[in-house]
Tab-separated table of C-alpha atoms and ligand atoms in Angstrom:
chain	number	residue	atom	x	y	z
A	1	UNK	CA	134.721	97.980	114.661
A	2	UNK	CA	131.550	97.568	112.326
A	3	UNK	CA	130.201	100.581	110.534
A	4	UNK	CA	126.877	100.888	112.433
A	5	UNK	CA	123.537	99.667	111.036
A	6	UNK	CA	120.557	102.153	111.029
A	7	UNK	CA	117.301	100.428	111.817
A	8	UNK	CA	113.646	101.849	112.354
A	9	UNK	CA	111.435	101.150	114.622
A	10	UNK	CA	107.984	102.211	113.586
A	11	UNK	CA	104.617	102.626	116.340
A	12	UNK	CA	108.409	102.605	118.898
A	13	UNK	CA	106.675	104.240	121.192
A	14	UNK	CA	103.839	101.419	121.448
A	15	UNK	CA	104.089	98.486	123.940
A	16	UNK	CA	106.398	95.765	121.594
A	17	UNK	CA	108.449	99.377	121.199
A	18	UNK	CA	109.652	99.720	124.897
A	19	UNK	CA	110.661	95.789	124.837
A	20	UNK	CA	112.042	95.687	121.286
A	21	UNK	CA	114.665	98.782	121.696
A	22	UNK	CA	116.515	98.068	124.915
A	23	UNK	CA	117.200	94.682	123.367
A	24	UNK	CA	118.278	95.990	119.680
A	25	UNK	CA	120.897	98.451	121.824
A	26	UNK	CA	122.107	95.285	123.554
A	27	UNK	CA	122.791	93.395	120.389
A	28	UNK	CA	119.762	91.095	120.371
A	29	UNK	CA	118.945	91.517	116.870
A	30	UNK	CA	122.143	92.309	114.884
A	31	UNK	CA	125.033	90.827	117.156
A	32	UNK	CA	126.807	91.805	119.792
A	33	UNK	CA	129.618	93.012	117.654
A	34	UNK	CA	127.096	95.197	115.788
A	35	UNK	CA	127.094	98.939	116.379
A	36	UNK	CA	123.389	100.323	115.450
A	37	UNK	CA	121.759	103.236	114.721
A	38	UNK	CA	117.907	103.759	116.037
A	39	UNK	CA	114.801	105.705	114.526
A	40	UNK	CA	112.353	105.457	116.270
A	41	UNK	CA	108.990	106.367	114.398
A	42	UNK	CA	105.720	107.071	115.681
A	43	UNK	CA	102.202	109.586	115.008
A	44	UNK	CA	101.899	113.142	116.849
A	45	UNK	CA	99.556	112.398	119.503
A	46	UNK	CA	102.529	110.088	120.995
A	47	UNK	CA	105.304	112.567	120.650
A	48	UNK	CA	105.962	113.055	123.812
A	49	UNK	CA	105.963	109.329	125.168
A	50	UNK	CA	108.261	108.886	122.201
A	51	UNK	CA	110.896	111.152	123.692
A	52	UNK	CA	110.526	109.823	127.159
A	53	UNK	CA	111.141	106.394	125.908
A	54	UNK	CA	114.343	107.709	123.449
A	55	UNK	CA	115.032	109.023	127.383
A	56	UNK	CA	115.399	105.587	128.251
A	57	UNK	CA	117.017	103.993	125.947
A	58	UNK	CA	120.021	106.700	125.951
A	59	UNK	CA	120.130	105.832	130.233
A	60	UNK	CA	120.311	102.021	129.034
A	61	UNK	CA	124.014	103.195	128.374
A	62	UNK	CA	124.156	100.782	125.654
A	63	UNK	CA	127.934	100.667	124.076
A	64	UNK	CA	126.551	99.239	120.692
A	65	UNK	CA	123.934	102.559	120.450
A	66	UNK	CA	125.443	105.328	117.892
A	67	UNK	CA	122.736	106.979	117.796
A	68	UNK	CA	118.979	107.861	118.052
A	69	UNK	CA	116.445	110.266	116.155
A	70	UNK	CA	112.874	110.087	118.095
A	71	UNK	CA	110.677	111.647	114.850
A	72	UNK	CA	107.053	112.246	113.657
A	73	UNK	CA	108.055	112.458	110.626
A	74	UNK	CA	108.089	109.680	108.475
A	75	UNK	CA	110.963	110.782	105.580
A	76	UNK	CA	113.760	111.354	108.390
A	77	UNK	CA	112.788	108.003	110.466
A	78	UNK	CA	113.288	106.412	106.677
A	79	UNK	CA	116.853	108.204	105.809
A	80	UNK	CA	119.443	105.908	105.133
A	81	UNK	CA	117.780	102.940	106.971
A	82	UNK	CA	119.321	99.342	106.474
A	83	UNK	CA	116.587	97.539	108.874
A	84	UNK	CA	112.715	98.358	109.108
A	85	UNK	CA	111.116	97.089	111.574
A	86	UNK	CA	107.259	98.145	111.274
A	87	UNK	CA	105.226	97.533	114.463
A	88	UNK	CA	102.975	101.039	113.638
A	89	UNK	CA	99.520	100.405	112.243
A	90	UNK	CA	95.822	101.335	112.902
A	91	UNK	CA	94.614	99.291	116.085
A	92	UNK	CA	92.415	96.041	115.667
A	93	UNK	CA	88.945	96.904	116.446
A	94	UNK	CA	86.732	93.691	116.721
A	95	UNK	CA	84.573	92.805	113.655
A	96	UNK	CA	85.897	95.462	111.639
A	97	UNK	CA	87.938	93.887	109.368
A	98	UNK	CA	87.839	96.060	106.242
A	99	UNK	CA	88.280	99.123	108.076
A	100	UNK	CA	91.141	97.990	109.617
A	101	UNK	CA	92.795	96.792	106.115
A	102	UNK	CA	91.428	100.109	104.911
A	103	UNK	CA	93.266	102.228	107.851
A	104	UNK	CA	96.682	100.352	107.337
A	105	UNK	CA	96.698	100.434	103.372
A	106	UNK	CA	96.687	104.134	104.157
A	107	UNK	CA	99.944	103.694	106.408
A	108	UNK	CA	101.689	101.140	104.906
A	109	UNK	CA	101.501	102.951	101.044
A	110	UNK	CA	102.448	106.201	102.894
A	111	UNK	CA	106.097	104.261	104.468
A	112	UNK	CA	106.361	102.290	101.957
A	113	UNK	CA	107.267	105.442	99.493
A	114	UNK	CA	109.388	106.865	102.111
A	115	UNK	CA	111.214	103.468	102.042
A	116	UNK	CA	111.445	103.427	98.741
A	117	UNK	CA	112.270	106.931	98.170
A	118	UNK	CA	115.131	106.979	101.197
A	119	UNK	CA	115.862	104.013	102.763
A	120	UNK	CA	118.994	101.872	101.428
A	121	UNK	CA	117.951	100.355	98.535
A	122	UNK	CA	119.024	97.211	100.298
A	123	UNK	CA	116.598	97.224	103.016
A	124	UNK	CA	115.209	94.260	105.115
A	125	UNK	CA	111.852	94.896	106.650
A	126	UNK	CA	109.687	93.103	109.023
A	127	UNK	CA	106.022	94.010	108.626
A	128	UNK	CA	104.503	93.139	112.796
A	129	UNK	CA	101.724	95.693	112.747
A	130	UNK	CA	98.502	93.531	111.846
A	131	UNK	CA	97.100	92.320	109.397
A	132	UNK	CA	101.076	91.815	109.069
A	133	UNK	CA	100.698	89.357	106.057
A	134	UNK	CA	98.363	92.228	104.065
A	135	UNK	CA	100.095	95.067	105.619
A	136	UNK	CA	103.915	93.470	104.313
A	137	UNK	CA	102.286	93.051	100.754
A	138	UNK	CA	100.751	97.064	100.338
A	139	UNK	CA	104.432	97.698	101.658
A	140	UNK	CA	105.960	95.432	98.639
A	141	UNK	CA	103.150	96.889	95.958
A	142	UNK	CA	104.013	100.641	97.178
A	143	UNK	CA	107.755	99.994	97.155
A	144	UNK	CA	108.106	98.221	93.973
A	145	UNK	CA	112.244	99.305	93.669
A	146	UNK	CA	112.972	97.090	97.040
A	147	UNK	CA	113.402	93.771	96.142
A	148	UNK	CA	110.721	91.743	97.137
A	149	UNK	CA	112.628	89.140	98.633
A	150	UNK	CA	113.612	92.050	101.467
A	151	UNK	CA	109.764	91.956	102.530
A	152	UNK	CA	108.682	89.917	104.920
A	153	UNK	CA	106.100	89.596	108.186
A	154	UNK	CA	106.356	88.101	111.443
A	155	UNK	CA	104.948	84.504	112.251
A	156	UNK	CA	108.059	84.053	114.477
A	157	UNK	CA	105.791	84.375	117.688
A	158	UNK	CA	103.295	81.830	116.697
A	159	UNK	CA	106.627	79.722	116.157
A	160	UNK	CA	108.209	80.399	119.301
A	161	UNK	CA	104.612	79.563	121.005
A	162	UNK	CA	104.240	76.496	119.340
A	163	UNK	CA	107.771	75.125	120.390
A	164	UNK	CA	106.842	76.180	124.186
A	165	UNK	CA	103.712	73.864	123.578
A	166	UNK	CA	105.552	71.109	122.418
A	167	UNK	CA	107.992	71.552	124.902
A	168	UNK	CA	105.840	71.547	128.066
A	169	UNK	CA	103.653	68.550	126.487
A	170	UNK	CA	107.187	66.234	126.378
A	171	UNK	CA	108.981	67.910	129.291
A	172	UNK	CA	111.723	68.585	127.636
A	173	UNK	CA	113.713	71.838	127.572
A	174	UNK	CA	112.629	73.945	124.465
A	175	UNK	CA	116.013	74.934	122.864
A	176	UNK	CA	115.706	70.669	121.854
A	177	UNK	CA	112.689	71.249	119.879
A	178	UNK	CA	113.063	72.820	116.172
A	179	UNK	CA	111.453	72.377	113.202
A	180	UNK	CA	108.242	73.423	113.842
A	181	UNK	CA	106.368	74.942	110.880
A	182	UNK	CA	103.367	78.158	110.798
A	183	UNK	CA	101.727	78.005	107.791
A	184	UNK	CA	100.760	80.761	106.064
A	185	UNK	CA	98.838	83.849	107.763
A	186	UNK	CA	99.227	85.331	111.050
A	187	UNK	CA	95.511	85.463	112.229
A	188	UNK	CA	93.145	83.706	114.832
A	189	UNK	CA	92.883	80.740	112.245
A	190	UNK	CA	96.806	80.237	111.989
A	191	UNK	CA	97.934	76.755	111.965
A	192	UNK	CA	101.047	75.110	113.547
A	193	UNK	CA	101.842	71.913	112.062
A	194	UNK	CA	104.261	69.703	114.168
A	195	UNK	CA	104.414	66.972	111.601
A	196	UNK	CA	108.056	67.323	110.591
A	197	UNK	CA	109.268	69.045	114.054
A	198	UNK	CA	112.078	66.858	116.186
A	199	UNK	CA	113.455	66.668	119.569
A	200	UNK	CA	117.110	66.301	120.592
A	201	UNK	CA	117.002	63.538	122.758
A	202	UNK	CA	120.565	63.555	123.403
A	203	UNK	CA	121.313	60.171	121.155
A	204	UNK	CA	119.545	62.198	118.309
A	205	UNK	CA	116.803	64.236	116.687
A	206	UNK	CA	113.457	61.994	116.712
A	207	UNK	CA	109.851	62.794	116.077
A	208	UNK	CA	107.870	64.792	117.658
A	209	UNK	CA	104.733	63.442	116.064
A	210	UNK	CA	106.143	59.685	117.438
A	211	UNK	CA	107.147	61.308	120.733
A	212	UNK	CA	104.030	62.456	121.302
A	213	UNK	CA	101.606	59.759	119.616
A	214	UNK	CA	98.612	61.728	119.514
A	215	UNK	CA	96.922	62.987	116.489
A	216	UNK	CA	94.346	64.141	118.311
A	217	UNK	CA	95.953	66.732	120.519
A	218	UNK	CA	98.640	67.666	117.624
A	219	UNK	CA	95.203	68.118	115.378
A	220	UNK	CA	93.101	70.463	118.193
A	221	UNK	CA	94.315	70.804	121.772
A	222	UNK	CA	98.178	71.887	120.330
A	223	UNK	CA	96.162	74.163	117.197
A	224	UNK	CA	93.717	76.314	119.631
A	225	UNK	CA	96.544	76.641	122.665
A	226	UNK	CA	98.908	78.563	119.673
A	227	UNK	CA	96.007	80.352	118.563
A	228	UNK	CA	94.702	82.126	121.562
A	229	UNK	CA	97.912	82.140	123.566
A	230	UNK	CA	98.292	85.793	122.650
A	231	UNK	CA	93.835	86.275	123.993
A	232	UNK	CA	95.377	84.168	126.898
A	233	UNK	CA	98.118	86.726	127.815
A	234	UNK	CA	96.223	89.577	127.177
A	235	UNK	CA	93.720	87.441	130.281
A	236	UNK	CA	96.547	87.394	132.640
A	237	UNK	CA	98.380	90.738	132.066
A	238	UNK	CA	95.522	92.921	131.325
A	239	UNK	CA	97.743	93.861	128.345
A	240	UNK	CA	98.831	92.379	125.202
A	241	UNK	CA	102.484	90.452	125.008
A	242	UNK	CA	104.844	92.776	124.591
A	243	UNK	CA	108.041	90.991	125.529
A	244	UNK	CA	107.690	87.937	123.795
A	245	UNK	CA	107.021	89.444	120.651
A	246	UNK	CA	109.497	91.407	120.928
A	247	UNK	CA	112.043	88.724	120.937
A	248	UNK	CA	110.205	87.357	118.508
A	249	UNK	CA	111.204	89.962	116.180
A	250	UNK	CA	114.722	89.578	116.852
A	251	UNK	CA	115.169	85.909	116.460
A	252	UNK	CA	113.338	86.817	112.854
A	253	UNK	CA	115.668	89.494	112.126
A	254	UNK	CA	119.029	87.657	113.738
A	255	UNK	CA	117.687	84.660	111.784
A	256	UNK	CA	117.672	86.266	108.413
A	257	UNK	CA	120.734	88.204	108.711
A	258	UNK	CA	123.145	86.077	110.223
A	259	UNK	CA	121.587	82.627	108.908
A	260	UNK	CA	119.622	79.961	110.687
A	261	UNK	CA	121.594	76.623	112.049
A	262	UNK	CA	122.494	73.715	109.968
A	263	UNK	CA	119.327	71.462	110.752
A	264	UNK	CA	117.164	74.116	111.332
A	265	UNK	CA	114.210	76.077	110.031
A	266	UNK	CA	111.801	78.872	111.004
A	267	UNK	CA	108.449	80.122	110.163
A	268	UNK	CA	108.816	83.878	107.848
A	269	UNK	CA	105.819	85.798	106.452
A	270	UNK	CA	107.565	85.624	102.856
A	271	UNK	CA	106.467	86.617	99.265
A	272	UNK	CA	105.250	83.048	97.672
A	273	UNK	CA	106.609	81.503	94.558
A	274	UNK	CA	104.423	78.769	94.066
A	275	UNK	CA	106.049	76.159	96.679
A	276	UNK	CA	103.677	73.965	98.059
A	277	UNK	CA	100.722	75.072	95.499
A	278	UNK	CA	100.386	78.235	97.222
A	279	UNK	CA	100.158	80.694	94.841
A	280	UNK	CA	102.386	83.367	93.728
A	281	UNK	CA	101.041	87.433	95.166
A	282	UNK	CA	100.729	86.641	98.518
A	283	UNK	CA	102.699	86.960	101.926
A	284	UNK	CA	102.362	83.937	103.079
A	285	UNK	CA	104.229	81.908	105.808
A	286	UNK	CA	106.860	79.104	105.109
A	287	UNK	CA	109.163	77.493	106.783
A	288	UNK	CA	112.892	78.985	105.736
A	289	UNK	CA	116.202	78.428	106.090
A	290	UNK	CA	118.702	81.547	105.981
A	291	UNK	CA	122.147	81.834	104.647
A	292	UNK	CA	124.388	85.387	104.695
A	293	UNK	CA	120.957	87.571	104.295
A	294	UNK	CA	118.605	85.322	102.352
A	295	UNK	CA	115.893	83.307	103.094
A	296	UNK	CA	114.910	79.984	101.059
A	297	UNK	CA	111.752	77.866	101.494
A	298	UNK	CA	112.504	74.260	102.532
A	299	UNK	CA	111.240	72.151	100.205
A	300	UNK	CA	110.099	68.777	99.137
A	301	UNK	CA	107.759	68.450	102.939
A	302	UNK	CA	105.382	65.639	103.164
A	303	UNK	CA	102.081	67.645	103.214
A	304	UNK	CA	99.442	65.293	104.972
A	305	UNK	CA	95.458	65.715	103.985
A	306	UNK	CA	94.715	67.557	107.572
A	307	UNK	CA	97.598	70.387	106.852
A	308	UNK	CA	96.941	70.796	103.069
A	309	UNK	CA	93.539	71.521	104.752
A	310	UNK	CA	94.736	74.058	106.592
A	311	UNK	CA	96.971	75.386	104.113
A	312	UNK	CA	94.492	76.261	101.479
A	313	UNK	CA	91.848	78.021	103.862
A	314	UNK	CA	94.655	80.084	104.938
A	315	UNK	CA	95.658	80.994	101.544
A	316	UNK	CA	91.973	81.271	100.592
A	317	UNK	CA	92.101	84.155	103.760
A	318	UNK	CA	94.690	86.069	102.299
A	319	UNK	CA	93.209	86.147	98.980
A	320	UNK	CA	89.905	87.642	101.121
A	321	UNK	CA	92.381	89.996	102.637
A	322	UNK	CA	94.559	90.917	99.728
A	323	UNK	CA	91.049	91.553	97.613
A	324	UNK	CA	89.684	93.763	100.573
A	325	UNK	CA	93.060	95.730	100.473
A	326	UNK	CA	92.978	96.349	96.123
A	327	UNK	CA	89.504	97.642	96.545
A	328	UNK	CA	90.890	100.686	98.584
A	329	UNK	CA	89.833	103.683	96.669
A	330	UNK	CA	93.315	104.616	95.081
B	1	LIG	P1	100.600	99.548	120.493
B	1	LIG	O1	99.231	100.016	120.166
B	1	LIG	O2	101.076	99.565	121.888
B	1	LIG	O3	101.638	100.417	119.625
B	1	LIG	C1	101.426	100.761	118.302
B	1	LIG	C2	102.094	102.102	118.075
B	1	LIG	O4	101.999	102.407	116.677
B	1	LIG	C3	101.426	103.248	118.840
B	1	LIG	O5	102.402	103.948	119.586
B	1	LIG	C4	100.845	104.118	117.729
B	1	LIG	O6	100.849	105.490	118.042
B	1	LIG	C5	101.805	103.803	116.578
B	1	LIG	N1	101.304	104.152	115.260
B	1	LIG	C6	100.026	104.155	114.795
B	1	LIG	N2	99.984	104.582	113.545
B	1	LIG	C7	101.256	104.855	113.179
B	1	LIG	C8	101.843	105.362	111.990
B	1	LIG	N3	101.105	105.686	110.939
B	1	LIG	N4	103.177	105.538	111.971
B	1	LIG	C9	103.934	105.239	113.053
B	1	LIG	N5	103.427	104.788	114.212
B	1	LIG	C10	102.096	104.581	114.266
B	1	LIG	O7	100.716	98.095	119.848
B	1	LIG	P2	101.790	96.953	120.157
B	1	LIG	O8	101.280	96.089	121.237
B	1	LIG	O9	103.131	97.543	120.283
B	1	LIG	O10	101.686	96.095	118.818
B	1	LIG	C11	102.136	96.622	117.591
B	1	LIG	C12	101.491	95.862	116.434
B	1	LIG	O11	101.945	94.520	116.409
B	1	LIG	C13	99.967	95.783	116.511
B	1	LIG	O12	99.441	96.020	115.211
B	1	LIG	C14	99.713	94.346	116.899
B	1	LIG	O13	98.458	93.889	116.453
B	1	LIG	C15	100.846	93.662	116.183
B	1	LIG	N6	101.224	92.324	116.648
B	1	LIG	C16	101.563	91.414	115.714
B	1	LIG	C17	102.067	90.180	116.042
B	1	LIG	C18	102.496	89.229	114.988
B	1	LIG	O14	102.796	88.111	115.358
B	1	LIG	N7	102.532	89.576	113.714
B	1	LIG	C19	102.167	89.762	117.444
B	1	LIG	C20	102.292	90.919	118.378
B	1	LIG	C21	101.349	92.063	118.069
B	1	LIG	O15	100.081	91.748	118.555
């Protein structure tokens, strides 16, 4: 058998928390062959719903689950961890942008020490908790020993969204569709871009774009449905996804770890190195391939006038962001 895995889940005892655990105890994330460990991380005021959901997840009677620590305190949920997952974070409160930044560079240079300082020094962590994009780089700038390849954010639900959308538009069952691609930042202006996406027809991969032959919807309709599926959700359920993004998170993490298909690529908040004339500094999304723990960005893409559009105001965004975030009072 493996040697287990220890893997923190911070804000666990928050909504994508309840979904997320259950299905890292099953094997969701790591493998089924993967023994884990579980911190689970959250503030005072939800102590107690942390322990009655560490309740739970011990009555899941998971085989894989070695062990649990339910803690308020940030050093012993960041002991020895091989996996961060970091869905904790200051809530979004409408127009209030800087405030928010300002609230979660407070957080996220607090854990990132405690990463630093007592996590492996091998670490892979997914920044959720939004702004994820600003958030994951305050986490890379305060941790400056983890290598900043091991720092990413999510964009994997605007991914999985967009291949639903594509799906449903050409009938076809969604596990055919890949290749999809979310540029950039994970925000109301985020930007799916189907140009280079395929479908497995059965007598091989063909274009989406030519499948679909309509700039028009792949230019607005396809755009807004991604962006306010989540406002859409929230509609219908009275309550933000919780489920979805949770899976989300472990298709990211399974992705990374134990490499993406031959063919295929995914959408990871990653640190840029110039590809695509975005510049270096920022976490910004790309489409990767993985292989044995480490992402690459896919190269050499066609960029068409419409998505290099796209692509720069969202880069111009997380400069905005990133500038906001330096001007905390240190
Ligand atoms: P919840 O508000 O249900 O849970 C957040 C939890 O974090 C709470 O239990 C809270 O007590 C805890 N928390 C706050 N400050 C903390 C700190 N300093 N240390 C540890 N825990 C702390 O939110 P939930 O619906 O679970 O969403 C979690 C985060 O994911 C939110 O920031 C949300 O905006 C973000 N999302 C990001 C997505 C993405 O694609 N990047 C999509 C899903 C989600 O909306």
């Amino acid at each position: 058998e493996k040697d287990p895995l220890i893997v923190l889940v911070t804000g666990a005892a928050g909504q994508i928390g309840y979904a997320l655990l259950p299905m890292i105890a099953r094997g969701a994330m790591l493998g089924r062959d993967q023994p884990v460990i579980i911190h689970m991380l959250d503030i005072e005021p939800n102590a107690e719903t942390l322990i009655g959901v560490k309740m739970e997840l011990m009555d899941g009677a998971f085989p894989l689950l070695k062990g649990v620590i339910a803690t308020t305190d940030v050093i012993e949920a960041c002991k020895g961890v091989d996996v961060a997952i970091m869905l904790g974070g200051f809530p979004h409160r409408k127009d209030d942008n800087k405030d928010l930044i300002f609230s979660n560079v407070a957080i996220y240079k607090a854990q990132a020490s405690a990463l630093e300082q007592h996590a492996d020094p091998d670490c892979k962590v997914l920044v959720v908790a939004n702004p994820a994009n600003t958030n994951a780089l305050i986490l890379k700038e305060y941790a400056p020993s983890i290598p900043e390849e091991n720092i990413t954010s999510l964009t994997r639900l605007d991914h999985n969204r967009a291949l639903n959308q594509i799906a449903e538009k050409l009938n076809v069952n969604v596990g055919d569709v890949k290749n999809i691609i979310i540029w950039g930042n994970h925000s109301s202006n985020l930007y799916p871009d189907a140009n280079h996406a395929t479908v497995n027809t059965g007598v091989g991969h063909e274009s989406v774009k030519e499948l679909i032959d309509d700039d028009h919807w792949l230019n607005t309709n396809f755009i807004t449905n991604v962006q306010t599926r989540g406002q859409t959700i929230v509609k219908a359920r009275r309550l933000s996804c919780a489920s979805s993004a949770a899976i989300s998170v472990c298709d990211h993490m399974r992705d990374w770890i134990l490499g993406t298909p031959t063919g295929t690529w995914v959408s990871m908040g990653v640190y840029s190195d110039g590809s695509y004339g975005i510049q270096p500094g920022l976490i910004y999304s790309f489409p990767v391939t993985c292989e044995k723990g480490e992402w690459s960005i896919v190269q050499g893409l066609k960029i068409d006038e419409f998505a290099r559009g796209k692509m720069d105001a969202l880069q111009r965004e997380l400069i905005e962001e990133k500038r906001v975030a330096y001007s905390y009072p240190h």
